[in-house]
Amino acid sequence: MKDTDFKFFEELLKRESGLIITPEKTYLLESRLLPLAQKQGIQGGLEGLVQKMRGGNASLTRAVVEAMTTNETSFFRDNTPFQKLKEDLFPAFIKSRGAQKSLRIWSAACSSGQEPYSIAMMLKEAPQFAGWRIEIVATDLSQDILAQAKAGVYSQFEVQRGLPIQMLVKYFTKQGENWEVKPDLKSMISFKEANLLTDLRHLGQFDIVFCRNVLIYFDVPTKGKVLSTIKDITKQDGVLFLGGAETVIGISDVFKPLTNVRGVYVRADSTFMAEKSPVAPAPPLSAVQK
Amino acid sequence: MNTCLIVDDSRVVRKVAQKIFEELGFTCNEAEDGKQALEACAKSMPEVILLDWNMPVMSGIEFLQELRKTAGGDAPKVVFCTTENDFAFIQKALEAGANEYIMKPFDKEIVQSKLLQIGAI
């Protein structure tokens, strides 16, 4: 790839999505954008694609950004955050939100939907939340991937990664060779297009935010900006889940690690109850992973 | 070390599965059908059983129903591994006491994910 073409994509992706592409990731540009160029009937590979975009082409720009920012995911990805949610955080929220019985959860950069559906299944499996008003908002930058997430149709391969068989049987129906999420689970989630680099206060305030494996793609100033955006719509006593390889330390002071619960963060001015006193053990939630 | 009994009438499947399980730290034993598998369990009960559905002599589901009736037969974690991917088959397997269910084709990632689900690794 020509240096000027690389520079073009590097600047475009940083500007439009915050994604940082380094020269050693050139292969990613080729593997994701060559099929896109072919699909669009553009001759001359990536060079042809750049030529076509130089004059300003909004739909092509969107397609390039979407192709580069769509990431692999699976049901109950990494498992540990879901265990922490069930064992450490649900009891705390059941206690603190017991009076109003409402909970708002945000799955930021939800990709093809496995994360919000996993959260929805966990909530369904927790009898303590019966009768609660629960809203899961799932956002992504990509319209295409959001449409896929909303459809909730997964291949046999996808439903076998991370999803316990008991949950497949309970929450999915078989459609030919694929599996589709049942309507009552779908109805718990609103899918919305959102760019983490923009003001997202219109989404409202959230109790629990999942933004996992997103910051790793950004440079430090962009990570800081995204964390500030998240802080603006996280309740003062809310919590934030980041990916296993991510942290706020040395990047931003708007969030701080939650004591004793690794990978979970609270606002710097947090009033989250577990910060003041350890949460007393609550009645066990019904097993999700058993 | 964890032990696994691989029950499948296909030599190729047994070989592929054995390689995956050994990479995951298991010692493997093999059986070609449900009857052989029951005999193997009578000698030594494995921790995990990877079980095909359609086999000559005794099917996977018949084996599982028998196994769960025998002394100590409730201990092994049983993972079906079959081309049968209809809802009714999965339901029947779970009712018979299967712990997990793999729809063929499978790879190491799927096996690992399923073993994690049931706490076998």
Tab-separated table of C-alpha atoms in Angstrom, chain A residues 2-149:
chain	number	residue	atom	x	y	z
A	2	LYS	CA	1.245	3.469	-0.867
A	3	ASP	CA	2.257	5.660	2.091
A	4	THR	CA	-0.143	8.385	0.980
A	5	ASP	CA	-3.048	5.901	0.915
A	6	PHE	CA	-2.155	4.633	4.376
A	7	LYS	CA	-1.999	8.222	5.642
A	8	PHE	CA	-5.414	8.886	4.093
A	9	PHE	CA	-7.057	5.966	5.955
A	10	GLU	CA	-5.129	6.733	9.150
A	11	GLU	CA	-6.443	10.311	9.248
A	12	LEU	CA	-9.967	9.424	8.156
A	13	LEU	CA	-10.384	6.674	10.764
A	14	LYS	CA	-8.962	8.825	13.564
A	15	ARG	CA	-11.241	11.725	12.627
A	16	GLU	CA	-14.441	9.725	12.109
A	17	SER	CA	-14.185	7.066	14.795
A	18	GLY	CA	-11.113	7.688	16.931
A	19	LEU	CA	-9.629	4.401	15.693
A	20	ILE	CA	-5.842	4.385	15.625
A	21	ILE	CA	-4.248	2.465	12.776
A	22	THR	CA	-0.484	1.942	12.936
A	23	PRO	CA	1.665	0.791	9.975
A	24	GLU	CA	1.893	-2.743	11.395
A	25	LYS	CA	-1.906	-2.930	11.102
A	26	THR	CA	-1.786	-2.371	7.318
A	27	TYR	CA	-2.923	-5.962	6.889
A	28	LEU	CA	-6.192	-5.048	8.637
A	29	LEU	CA	-6.859	-2.297	6.121
A	30	GLU	CA	-6.240	-4.754	3.310
A	31	SER	CA	-8.251	-7.636	4.739
A	32	ARG	CA	-11.258	-5.498	5.576
A	33	LEU	CA	-11.282	-2.873	2.836
A	34	LEU	CA	-10.370	-4.917	-0.248
A	35	PRO	CA	-13.625	-6.933	-0.017
A	36	LEU	CA	-15.483	-3.639	0.476
A	37	ALA	CA	-13.882	-2.135	-2.651
A	38	GLN	CA	-14.826	-5.248	-4.623
A	39	LYS	CA	-18.385	-5.151	-3.314
A	40	GLN	CA	-18.685	-1.539	-4.385
A	41	GLY	CA	-17.332	-2.403	-7.854
A	42	ILE	CA	-14.271	-0.179	-7.401
A	43	GLN	CA	-11.303	-1.005	-9.615
A	44	GLY	CA	-7.678	-0.731	-8.478
A	45	GLY	CA	-8.015	-2.075	-4.911
A	46	LEU	CA	-7.269	0.255	-2.017
A	47	GLU	CA	-5.723	2.877	-4.314
A	48	GLY	CA	-8.956	2.994	-6.296
A	49	LEU	CA	-10.936	3.230	-3.077
A	50	VAL	CA	-8.875	6.198	-1.884
A	51	GLN	CA	-9.314	7.964	-5.247
A	52	LYS	CA	-13.058	7.494	-5.044
A	53	MET	CA	-13.134	8.891	-1.498
A	54	ARG	CA	-10.857	11.872	-1.981
A	55	GLY	CA	-13.558	14.002	-3.507
A	56	GLY	CA	-15.708	13.419	-0.422
A	57	ASN	CA	-18.098	10.493	-0.437
A	58	ALA	CA	-20.201	10.227	2.724
A	59	SER	CA	-21.663	6.766	2.142
A	60	LEU	CA	-18.290	5.280	1.234
A	61	THR	CA	-16.671	6.930	4.254
A	62	ARG	CA	-19.329	5.385	6.484
A	63	ALA	CA	-18.822	1.963	4.887
A	64	VAL	CA	-15.044	2.166	5.437
A	65	VAL	CA	-15.433	3.218	9.073
A	66	GLU	CA	-17.948	0.441	9.685
A	67	ALA	CA	-15.743	-2.197	8.078
A	68	MET	CA	-12.780	-1.149	10.195
A	69	THR	CA	-14.563	-0.827	13.534
A	70	THR	CA	-16.619	-4.026	13.528
A	71	ASN	CA	-15.148	-6.446	16.008
A	72	GLU	CA	-15.496	-10.047	16.942
A	73	THR	CA	-17.545	-10.896	19.995
A	74	SER	CA	-19.251	-13.837	21.663
A	75	PHE	CA	-21.964	-14.571	24.226
A	76	PHE	CA	-20.764	-14.061	27.817
A	77	ARG	CA	-17.410	-12.975	26.405
A	78	ASP	CA	-14.614	-13.472	28.970
A	79	ASN	CA	-17.210	-14.744	31.462
A	80	THR	CA	-15.615	-13.031	34.505
A	81	PRO	CA	-17.379	-9.650	34.077
A	82	PHE	CA	-20.736	-11.453	33.997
A	83	GLN	CA	-19.860	-13.380	37.151
A	84	LYS	CA	-18.941	-10.078	38.837
A	85	LEU	CA	-22.174	-8.533	37.660
A	86	LYS	CA	-24.153	-11.412	39.122
A	87	GLU	CA	-22.231	-11.914	42.342
A	88	ASP	CA	-21.008	-8.445	43.310
A	89	LEU	CA	-23.107	-5.840	41.540
A	90	PHE	CA	-26.632	-7.210	41.197
A	91	PRO	CA	-26.941	-7.554	45.004
A	92	ALA	CA	-25.767	-3.944	45.410
A	93	PHE	CA	-28.238	-2.620	42.846
A	94	ILE	CA	-31.092	-4.724	44.205
A	95	LYS	CA	-30.422	-2.998	47.524
A	96	SER	CA	-29.938	0.546	46.241
A	97	ARG	CA	-32.704	0.469	43.596
A	98	GLY	CA	-35.100	-1.649	45.605
A	99	ALA	CA	-37.548	1.217	46.105
A	100	GLN	CA	-37.894	2.435	42.519
A	101	LYS	CA	-37.302	-1.035	40.995
A	102	SER	CA	-35.744	0.291	37.837
A	103	LEU	CA	-32.386	-0.269	36.185
A	104	ARG	CA	-30.841	1.192	33.021
A	105	ILE	CA	-27.910	-0.595	31.431
A	106	TRP	CA	-25.822	0.589	28.477
A	107	SER	CA	-23.880	-1.749	26.238
A	108	ALA	CA	-21.589	0.646	24.360
A	109	ALA	CA	-20.125	-0.638	21.079
A	110	CYS	CA	-22.392	-3.675	21.222
A	111	SER	CA	-21.277	-5.055	17.840
A	112	SER	CA	-23.501	-7.945	16.710
A	113	GLY	CA	-25.453	-7.947	19.981
A	114	GLN	CA	-24.050	-10.846	21.976
A	115	GLU	CA	-23.200	-8.612	24.946
A	116	PRO	CA	-26.630	-6.981	25.456
A	117	TYR	CA	-28.386	-10.319	24.912
A	118	SER	CA	-26.062	-11.941	27.488
A	119	ILE	CA	-26.924	-9.192	29.986
A	120	ALA	CA	-30.635	-9.611	29.243
A	121	MET	CA	-30.406	-13.374	29.859
A	122	MET	CA	-28.631	-12.789	33.181
A	123	LEU	CA	-31.377	-10.429	34.277
A	124	LYS	CA	-34.043	-12.945	33.260
A	125	GLU	CA	-32.254	-15.593	35.308
A	126	ALA	CA	-32.297	-13.398	38.426
A	127	PRO	CA	-35.711	-13.786	40.084
A	128	GLN	CA	-35.016	-10.730	42.269
A	129	PHE	CA	-35.540	-8.541	39.210
A	130	ALA	CA	-39.011	-9.868	38.475
A	131	GLY	CA	-41.372	-6.904	38.170
A	132	TRP	CA	-38.550	-4.383	37.709
A	133	ARG	CA	-38.538	-1.837	34.898
A	134	ILE	CA	-35.312	-2.725	33.123
A	135	GLU	CA	-33.987	-1.080	29.999
A	136	ILE	CA	-30.886	-2.145	28.131
A	137	VAL	CA	-29.646	0.362	25.556
A	138	ALA	CA	-27.189	-1.112	23.073
A	139	THR	CA	-25.284	1.221	20.786
A	140	ASP	CA	-22.778	0.912	18.002
A	141	LEU	CA	-21.224	3.110	15.368
A	142	SER	CA	-22.157	0.763	12.565
A	143	GLN	CA	-25.677	0.717	11.138
A	144	ASP	CA	-25.049	-2.646	9.472
A	145	ILE	CA	-23.918	-4.364	12.636
A	146	LEU	CA	-26.788	-2.808	14.600
A	147	ALA	CA	-29.285	-4.209	12.097
A	148	GLN	CA	-27.659	-7.613	12.610
A	149	ALA	CA	-27.804	-7.212	16.396
